CSV table of C-alpha atoms and ligand atoms in Angstrom, one decimal:
chain,number,residue,atom,x,y,z
A,28,MET,CA,25.3,149.3,313.2
A,29,VAL,CA,24.4,152.9,312.1
A,30,GLN,CA,20.6,153.5,311.4
A,31,MET,CA,20.0,154.3,307.5
A,32,VAL,CA,18.7,157.6,307.2
A,33,GLN,CA,15.4,157.0,305.4
A,34,LEU,CA,13.2,159.4,303.0
A,35,ALA,CA,10.1,158.8,305.0
A,36,ASP,CA,9.4,157.2,308.4
A,37,PHE,CA,6.1,155.5,308.4
A,38,LYS,CA,6.9,153.3,311.6
A,39,ALA,CA,7.9,156.7,313.7
A,40,ALA,CA,4.6,158.4,312.3
A,41,TRP,CA,2.6,155.2,313.6
A,42,GLU,CA,4.3,154.9,316.7
A,43,GLU,CA,3.8,158.7,317.4
A,44,GLY,CA,0.0,158.5,316.6
A,45,ARG,CA,-0.9,154.9,317.4
A,46,GLU,CA,-3.3,155.6,320.3
A,47,GLN,CA,-5.2,158.3,318.2
A,48,TYR,CA,-5.3,155.9,315.1
A,49,LEU,CA,-6.7,153.1,316.9
A,50,ALA,CA,-9.2,155.3,318.4
A,51,ALA,CA,-10.3,156.5,315.0
A,52,VAL,CA,-10.6,152.8,313.9
A,53,GLU,CA,-12.7,151.9,316.7
A,54,ARG,CA,-14.9,155.0,316.1
A,55,VAL,CA,-15.5,154.1,312.5
A,56,GLY,CA,-16.0,150.2,313.4
A,57,ARG,CA,-18.5,151.2,316.1
A,58,SER,CA,-20.5,153.6,313.8
A,59,GLY,CA,-21.5,151.0,311.5
A,60,TRP,CA,-21.1,153.4,308.6
A,61,LEU,CA,-18.2,153.0,306.3
A,62,ILE,CA,-18.4,155.1,303.1
A,63,LEU,CA,-19.5,158.8,302.8
A,64,GLY,CA,-20.7,159.2,306.4
A,65,ALA,CA,-20.0,161.9,309.0
A,66,GLU,CA,-16.1,161.0,308.9
A,67,VAL,CA,-15.8,162.3,305.4
A,68,ALA,CA,-17.7,165.2,305.9
A,69,GLU,CA,-16.1,166.3,308.9
A,70,PHE,CA,-12.7,165.8,307.6
A,71,GLU,CA,-13.6,167.8,304.5
A,72,ALA,CA,-14.8,170.6,306.6
A,73,ALA,CA,-11.6,170.5,308.9
A,74,LEU,CA,-9.5,170.5,305.9
A,75,ALA,CA,-11.2,173.3,304.2
A,76,ARG,CA,-11.0,175.3,307.4
A,77,ALA,CA,-7.1,174.5,307.7
A,78,TRP,CA,-6.6,175.4,304.2
A,79,GLY,CA,-8.4,178.4,304.0
A,80,LEU,CA,-10.7,177.6,301.3
A,81,GLU,CA,-14.6,177.1,301.3
A,82,HIS,CA,-15.2,173.6,300.4
A,83,ALA,CA,-13.2,170.2,300.1
A,84,VAL,CA,-14.5,167.2,298.5
A,85,GLY,CA,-12.6,163.9,299.5
A,86,VAL,CA,-11.9,161.4,296.5
A,87,ALA,CA,-9.6,158.2,296.2
A,88,SER,CA,-6.4,160.1,294.9
A,89,GLY,CA,-4.7,163.0,293.8
A,90,LEU,CA,-5.0,161.7,290.1
A,91,ASP,CA,-8.7,161.5,290.6
A,92,ALA,CA,-8.9,164.8,292.4
A,93,LEU,CA,-7.5,166.3,289.2
A,94,GLU,CA,-9.6,164.5,286.7
A,95,ILE,CA,-12.6,165.5,288.7
A,96,ALA,CA,-11.9,169.2,288.9
A,97,PHE,CA,-11.3,169.1,285.2
A,98,ARG,CA,-14.7,167.4,284.6
A,99,ALA,CA,-16.5,169.6,287.1
A,100,LEU,CA,-15.1,172.5,285.0
A,101,GLY,CA,-16.6,171.3,281.8
A,102,ALA,CA,-13.4,170.2,280.1
A,103,GLN,CA,-14.0,168.7,276.9
A,104,PRO,CA,-11.9,166.1,274.6
A,105,GLY,CA,-9.5,168.0,272.5
A,106,GLN,CA,-9.1,171.0,274.8
A,107,ARG,CA,-5.4,172.1,275.4
A,108,PHE,CA,-4.1,172.0,278.8
A,109,LEU,CA,-0.9,173.8,279.5
A,110,THR,CA,1.3,172.1,282.0
A,111,THR,CA,4.9,171.1,283.3
A,112,PRO,CA,7.2,168.5,281.9
A,113,LEU,CA,8.6,168.1,285.3
A,114,SER,CA,6.2,166.5,287.8
A,115,ALA,CA,4.7,163.1,288.9
A,116,PHE,CA,3.0,161.5,285.7
A,117,ALA,CA,-0.3,161.7,287.3
A,118,THR,CA,-0.6,165.4,286.6
A,119,THR,CA,-0.7,164.9,282.8
A,120,LEU,CA,-2.2,161.4,283.3
A,121,ALA,CA,-5.3,163.2,284.3
A,122,ILE,CA,-5.4,165.6,281.5
A,123,LEU,CA,-5.2,162.5,279.1
A,124,ARG,CA,-8.2,160.8,281.0
A,125,VAL,CA,-10.5,163.6,280.3
A,126,GLY,CA,-9.3,163.5,276.4
A,127,GLY,CA,-7.3,166.7,276.8
A,128,VAL,CA,-4.1,167.7,274.9
A,129,PRO,CA,-1.4,168.4,277.0
A,130,VAL,CA,1.0,171.4,275.9
A,131,PHE,CA,4.1,171.4,277.7
A,132,ALA,CA,6.3,174.5,278.7
A,133,ASP,CA,10.0,174.4,280.3
A,134,VAL,CA,10.4,175.1,284.0
A,135,ASP,CA,11.9,178.0,285.7
A,136,PRO,CA,15.1,177.6,288.0
A,137,SER,CA,13.0,176.2,290.8
A,138,GLY,CA,11.7,173.6,288.6
A,139,LEU,CA,8.1,174.9,288.5
A,140,LEU,CA,6.3,176.0,285.2
A,141,ASP,CA,7.9,178.8,283.6
A,142,LEU,CA,5.2,181.6,282.7
A,143,ASP,CA,7.8,183.3,280.3
A,144,ALA,CA,8.2,180.1,278.4
A,145,ALA,CA,4.4,179.4,278.7
A,146,GLU,CA,3.6,182.6,276.9
A,147,GLN,CA,6.0,181.7,274.2
A,148,VAL,CA,4.5,178.4,273.8
A,149,ALA,CA,1.0,179.7,273.8
A,150,ARG,CA,1.9,182.2,271.0
A,151,ALA,CA,3.6,179.7,268.9
A,152,GLN,CA,1.3,176.7,269.4
A,153,GLY,CA,-2.4,178.3,269.6
A,154,PRO,CA,-5.0,178.8,272.2
A,155,ILE,CA,-4.8,177.3,275.7
A,156,ASP,CA,-8.0,176.2,277.5
A,157,PHE,CA,-6.6,175.2,280.7
A,158,VAL,CA,-3.6,175.7,282.8
A,159,VAL,CA,-2.2,173.2,285.1
A,160,PRO,CA,0.7,174.4,287.4
A,161,VAL,CA,2.3,171.9,289.8
A,162,HIS,CA,3.6,173.6,293.3
A,163,LEU,CA,6.5,171.4,293.2
A,164,PHE,CA,8.8,170.4,296.0
A,165,GLY,CA,6.5,172.1,298.2
A,166,HIS,CA,7.2,175.6,296.7
A,167,ALA,CA,4.4,177.9,295.7
A,168,GLY,CA,4.4,179.3,292.3
A,169,SER,CA,3.4,182.9,291.8
A,170,LEU,CA,-0.4,182.9,292.1
A,171,SER,CA,-0.7,186.5,290.8
A,172,ARG,CA,1.3,185.7,287.8
A,173,LEU,CA,-0.8,182.5,287.3
A,174,GLU,CA,-3.8,184.5,287.5
A,175,ALA,CA,-2.8,187.2,285.0
A,176,PHE,CA,-1.5,184.5,282.4
A,177,CYS,CA,-4.8,182.7,282.6
A,178,HIS,CA,-6.8,186.2,282.3
A,179,ARG,CA,-4.7,187.1,279.3
A,180,HIS,CA,-5.5,183.8,277.5
A,181,GLY,CA,-9.1,183.1,278.8
A,182,ALA,CA,-7.9,179.6,280.4
A,183,ARG,CA,-9.3,178.0,283.5
A,184,LEU,CA,-6.5,177.4,286.1
A,185,VAL,CA,-6.4,174.2,288.1
A,186,GLU,CA,-3.4,174.1,290.3
A,187,ASP,CA,-1.8,170.6,291.4
A,188,CYS,CA,-1.3,171.1,295.1
A,189,ALA,CA,-0.3,167.6,295.8
A,190,GLN,CA,3.2,168.4,296.8
A,191,ALA,CA,2.4,171.7,298.8
A,192,ILE,CA,-0.3,171.8,301.1
A,193,GLY,CA,0.1,174.6,303.4
A,194,ALA,CA,2.4,176.4,301.1
A,195,ARG,CA,1.8,180.3,300.4
A,196,SER,CA,2.6,182.5,297.5
A,197,GLU,CA,2.5,186.2,298.3
A,198,GLY,CA,0.4,185.5,301.3
A,199,ARG,CA,-2.2,183.4,299.8
A,200,PRO,CA,-2.8,179.7,300.2
A,201,VAL,CA,-1.8,177.7,297.0
A,202,GLY,CA,-4.9,176.7,295.2
A,203,SER,CA,-6.7,179.9,295.9
A,204,ALA,CA,-6.3,181.0,292.6
A,205,SER,CA,-8.1,178.2,291.0
A,206,ALA,CA,-11.9,177.7,290.8
A,207,ALA,CA,-11.0,174.1,291.7
A,208,CYS,CA,-7.6,172.7,292.8
A,209,ALA,CA,-6.4,169.3,293.6
A,210,THR,CA,-4.2,167.4,296.3
A,211,SER,CA,-3.2,164.0,297.4
A,212,PHE,CA,-3.2,162.1,300.7
A,213,TYR,CA,-0.5,159.6,299.2
A,214,PRO,CA,1.5,158.4,302.3
A,215,THR,CA,4.4,160.2,301.4
A,216,LYS,CA,2.6,163.6,301.1
A,217,ASN,CA,3.0,166.4,303.6
A,218,LEU,CA,-0.5,165.2,304.5
A,219,GLY,CA,-0.3,161.6,304.1
A,220,ALA,CA,-3.1,159.0,304.8
A,221,LEU,CA,-2.4,155.3,305.8
A,222,GLY,CA,-3.2,154.5,302.2
A,223,ASP,CA,-4.5,156.5,299.1
A,224,GLY,CA,-6.7,159.4,299.3
A,225,GLY,CA,-7.0,162.8,297.6
A,226,ALA,CA,-9.4,165.9,297.7
A,227,LEU,CA,-10.4,168.7,295.4
A,228,LEU,CA,-10.8,172.2,297.0
A,229,THR,CA,-13.0,175.1,295.7
A,230,GLY,CA,-14.6,178.3,296.7
A,231,SER,CA,-17.9,177.4,294.7
A,232,CYS,CA,-20.9,175.3,296.0
A,233,GLU,CA,-21.7,174.3,292.8
A,234,LEU,CA,-18.5,173.0,291.7
A,235,ARG,CA,-18.4,171.0,295.4
A,236,ASP,CA,-21.9,169.8,294.2
A,237,VAL,CA,-20.7,168.3,290.9
A,238,ALA,CA,-17.4,167.0,292.4
A,239,ARG,CA,-19.5,165.2,295.0
A,240,GLN,CA,-21.7,163.5,292.1
A,241,LEU,CA,-18.5,162.8,289.9
A,242,ARG,CA,-16.8,161.0,292.8
A,243,ASP,CA,-20.0,158.6,293.3
A,244,TYR,CA,-21.1,157.3,289.8
A,245,GLY,CA,-22.5,160.8,288.8
A,246,GLN,CA,-25.4,160.3,291.3
A,247,ARG,CA,-27.4,163.2,292.2
A,248,GLU,CA,-29.4,161.0,294.8
A,249,LYS,CA,-29.3,157.4,295.3
A,250,TYR,CA,-29.7,155.6,292.0
A,251,VAL,CA,-30.4,158.7,290.1
A,252,HIS,CA,-27.8,159.4,287.7
A,253,ALA,CA,-27.1,163.0,286.4
A,254,ARG,CA,-23.7,162.5,284.8
A,255,LEU,CA,-20.9,159.9,284.1
A,256,GLY,CA,-19.0,159.6,287.2
A,257,LEU,CA,-16.4,157.6,288.7
A,258,ASN,CA,-15.9,155.5,291.8
A,259,SER,CA,-13.4,157.8,293.5
A,260,ARG,CA,-14.8,158.1,297.3
A,261,LEU,CA,-12.6,158.6,300.3
A,262,ASP,CA,-13.4,156.0,302.6
A,263,GLU,CA,-14.6,156.7,306.2
A,264,LEU,CA,-11.4,155.1,307.7
A,265,GLN,CA,-9.0,157.2,306.0
A,266,ALA,CA,-11.0,160.4,306.4
A,267,ALA,CA,-11.0,159.5,310.4
A,268,LEU,CA,-7.3,158.8,310.5
A,269,LEU,CA,-6.5,162.0,308.6
A,270,ARG,CA,-9.0,164.2,310.7
A,271,SER,CA,-8.0,162.8,314.0
A,272,VAL,CA,-4.2,162.5,313.5
A,273,GLN,CA,-2.4,163.8,310.5
A,274,LEU,CA,-4.3,167.0,309.9
A,275,PRO,CA,-3.9,168.2,313.5
A,276,ALA,CA,-0.3,167.5,313.4
A,277,LEU,CA,0.2,169.2,310.0
A,278,ALA,CA,1.2,172.5,311.3
A,279,ARG,CA,3.7,171.5,313.5
A,280,GLN,CA,5.1,169.0,311.0
A,281,THR,CA,5.4,171.9,308.4
A,282,GLU,CA,7.5,173.7,311.0
A,283,ARG,CA,9.7,170.9,311.6
A,284,ARG,CA,10.1,170.6,307.6
A,285,ARG,CA,11.0,174.4,307.4
A,286,ALA,CA,13.3,174.0,310.4
A,287,LEU,CA,15.1,170.8,308.7
A,288,ALA,CA,15.2,172.8,305.3
A,289,ALA,CA,16.8,175.9,306.9
A,290,ARG,CA,19.6,173.6,308.2
A,291,TYR,CA,20.2,172.3,304.9
A,292,LEU,CA,20.3,175.6,303.2
A,293,ALA,CA,22.7,176.9,306.0
A,294,GLY,CA,24.7,173.8,306.1
A,295,ILE,CA,25.3,172.5,302.8
A,296,HIS,CA,28.1,174.0,300.9
A,297,HIS,CA,29.9,171.9,298.1
A,298,PRO,CA,31.0,173.4,294.7
A,299,ARG,CA,29.2,170.6,292.8
A,300,LEU,CA,26.1,170.8,294.7
A,301,GLU,CA,23.5,173.6,294.0
A,302,ILE,CA,20.3,174.1,295.7
A,303,PRO,CA,17.5,175.5,293.4
A,304,PRO,CA,16.1,178.7,294.6
A,305,CYS,CA,12.8,179.0,296.1
A,306,PRO,CA,10.1,181.0,293.8
A,307,GLU,CA,9.8,184.6,295.0
A,308,GLY,CA,7.0,185.2,297.4
A,309,SER,CA,7.0,181.4,298.3
A,310,GLU,CA,6.4,180.4,301.8
A,311,SER,CA,7.2,176.7,301.1
A,312,VAL,CA,6.5,173.6,303.1
A,313,TRP,CA,9.4,171.4,301.8
A,314,HIS,CA,7.8,168.5,300.6
A,315,LEU,CA,11.2,167.4,299.2
A,316,PHE,CA,14.5,168.9,299.4
A,317,PRO,CA,16.2,168.8,295.9
A,318,VAL,CA,19.8,169.5,295.1
A,319,LEU,CA,21.3,169.5,291.8
A,320,VAL,CA,24.3,167.5,291.4
A,321,GLN,CA,26.9,168.7,288.5
A,322,ARG,CA,28.2,165.5,287.0
A,323,ASP,CA,28.2,161.9,288.4
A,324,ARG,CA,24.9,162.1,290.2
A,325,GLU,CA,24.8,158.4,290.7
A,326,ARG,CA,28.3,158.6,292.1
A,327,PHE,CA,27.0,161.3,294.6
A,328,ARG,CA,23.9,159.0,295.5
A,329,GLN,CA,26.2,155.9,296.2
A,330,HIS,CA,28.4,158.2,298.3
A,331,LEU,CA,25.2,158.7,300.2
A,332,LEU,CA,24.4,155.2,300.3
A,333,ALA,CA,27.6,154.2,301.8
A,334,GLN,CA,27.0,156.5,304.6
A,335,GLY,CA,23.7,155.2,305.4
A,336,ILE,CA,21.7,157.8,303.6
A,337,ALA,CA,18.7,157.2,301.1
A,338,SER,CA,18.0,159.5,298.5
A,339,ALA,CA,15.7,159.7,295.4
A,340,VAL,CA,15.2,161.5,291.9
A,341,HIS,CA,12.3,163.5,291.0
A,342,TYR,CA,12.0,162.9,288.3
A,343,PRO,CA,14.3,161.0,286.0
A,344,LEU,CA,12.3,161.0,282.6
A,345,LEU,CA,10.2,164.1,281.7
A,346,ILE,CA,6.6,163.7,281.1
A,347,PRO,CA,6.4,164.4,277.5
A,348,ALA,CA,9.2,161.9,276.8
A,349,GLN,CA,7.3,158.9,278.5
A,350,GLU,CA,6.5,156.1,276.5
A,351,ALA,CA,2.8,156.2,277.5
A,352,MET,CA,2.2,159.4,275.8
A,353,GLU,CA,1.9,157.5,272.5
A,354,ALA,CA,-0.5,155.3,274.1
A,355,ALA,CA,-2.6,158.4,274.5
A,356,GLY,CA,-2.1,159.4,270.9
A,357,GLN,CA,0.4,162.2,271.8
A,358,PRO,CA,3.7,162.9,270.1
A,359,ARG,CA,6.5,161.6,272.3
A,360,LEU,CA,8.5,165.0,272.6
A,361,PRO,CA,12.5,164.9,273.0
A,362,ALA,CA,13.8,166.1,276.5
A,363,GLU,CA,16.1,168.8,274.6
A,364,ALA,CA,12.7,170.6,273.9
A,365,PHE,CA,12.8,171.5,277.7
A,366,PRO,CA,16.3,172.3,278.6
A,367,ARG,CA,15.6,173.3,282.0
A,368,ALA,CA,13.5,170.5,283.0
A,369,GLN,CA,15.9,168.1,281.4
A,370,ARG,CA,18.7,169.5,283.7
A,371,PHE,CA,16.5,168.7,286.6
A,372,ALA,CA,16.0,165.2,285.2
A,373,GLU,CA,19.7,164.6,284.9
A,374,THR,CA,21.1,166.0,288.0
A,375,GLU,CA,18.3,166.4,290.8
A,376,VAL,CA,18.8,164.2,294.0
A,377,SER,CA,16.1,164.7,296.7
A,378,LEU,CA,17.7,164.4,300.4
A,379,PRO,CA,15.9,163.0,303.3
A,380,LEU,CA,13.4,165.7,304.7
A,381,HIS,CA,10.4,164.3,306.7
A,382,PRO,CA,8.9,165.5,310.2
A,383,HIS,CA,10.7,162.5,312.0
A,384,LEU,CA,14.2,163.3,311.0
A,385,SER,CA,16.3,164.1,314.0
A,386,ASP,CA,18.7,167.1,314.2
A,387,GLU,CA,21.6,164.3,314.2
A,388,ASP,CA,20.5,162.7,311.1
A,389,CYS,CA,20.2,166.0,309.4
A,390,GLU,CA,23.6,167.0,310.5
A,391,ARG,CA,24.8,163.5,309.1
A,392,VAL,CA,23.0,164.2,305.7
A,393,ILE,CA,25.0,167.8,305.6
A,394,ALA,CA,28.3,166.3,306.6
A,395,ALA,CA,27.9,163.6,304.0
A,396,CYS,CA,27.2,166.2,301.2
A,397,ASN,CA,29.9,168.5,302.2
A,398,GLY,CA,32.3,165.5,302.5
A,399,TRP,CA,31.7,164.2,299.0
A,400,GLU,CA,35.2,163.9,297.3
A,401,GLY,CA,33.4,163.5,293.9
B,20,PLP,C1,2.6,166.6,291.6
B,20,PLP,C2,1.6,165.3,292.0
B,20,PLP,N1,0.4,165.5,291.3
B,20,PLP,C3,-0.3,164.2,291.6
B,20,PLP,C4,-0.1,163.3,292.2
B,20,PLP,C5,-0.9,162.1,292.1
B,20,PLP,O1,-1.6,161.7,293.4
B,20,PLP,P1,-1.9,160.3,293.8
B,20,PLP,O2,-0.7,159.4,293.9
B,20,PLP,O3,-2.7,160.4,295.1
B,20,PLP,O4,-2.8,159.8,292.7
B,20,PLP,C6,1.1,163.4,292.9
B,20,PLP,C7,1.5,162.2,293.7
B,20,PLP,O5,2.3,161.4,293.4
B,20,PLP,C8,2.1,164.3,292.7
B,20,PLP,O6,3.3,164.5,293.3
């Protein structure tokens, strides 16, 4: 039987790193220290070094990293957060959790926040306090344009880098335009843990220290609570696994993702399949490989499945149209208000792209795409 081409291959990742994973578990077990110890501190230092930013603060998830970044920057209930309708719901959920009001602008042809549309929204709808762009699909949005936008509007920038660790815009790492940015170690991410995790990165010692308090009940020192915090600690075990296995492999795995994306870009030619462009100046890390399918997306996915190829949709329902918006007291906006984002929602398919995908499987995907008779 032909093997299924999967969207991620966690078993292969385990086999490749098995010895180092087990050694890291042994190290933590023997240390007798399980929460906020040397492993978290060492991973944070290694991550910040690899990323090219001063400080990292390990937390429990990407969602929490965003919330803690907003709170460390002094976000107040009622403040307005400009963001994208096309992302994981977590991006907006973090805004709602600090009592913020999400303000949505449409996306550009790459699927990232369109700053021209954002300009119009800001002009029509009033002042913006925070801008929360998402470097979606592993593409880097233009940092210089984001900075200029925030400067013009007197807004704070918090980049959501959950899908874009290692990506660069105009030569600069994503996240470096923000006072504090956020990322996720959810297992499917480019730097995926063996469970949940996330981090906030910042160039400021002060924001780092506030974030450290916020992740740990707001404690300034043991049993002394300076603020209302969360329990959002990255644990020693995940930190040890990330530092010993996944982080050292990240640069190599990013190169593999890029090589596979280059094969797809060169090999996929079908009149009904469109590959959205990379943003200008982006050195992308290809967290996902999106194609837009003109008409009959489900038939295309069925065709892939019949050839033993898994696929996914990022994302089928725009955030402003989600039912949960009402629960947060926000209007549920019609998808037609965001025509470009809605086109992604209706036509996008993510093809398998992960570091353990073989050249042969990549060619199988290309042949299946080009051979679609839809
Ligand atoms: C763009 C984006 N932001 C935020 C998140 C939330 O990360 P986590 O699942 O670690 O909370 C994710 C992951 O699903 C994501 O893709």
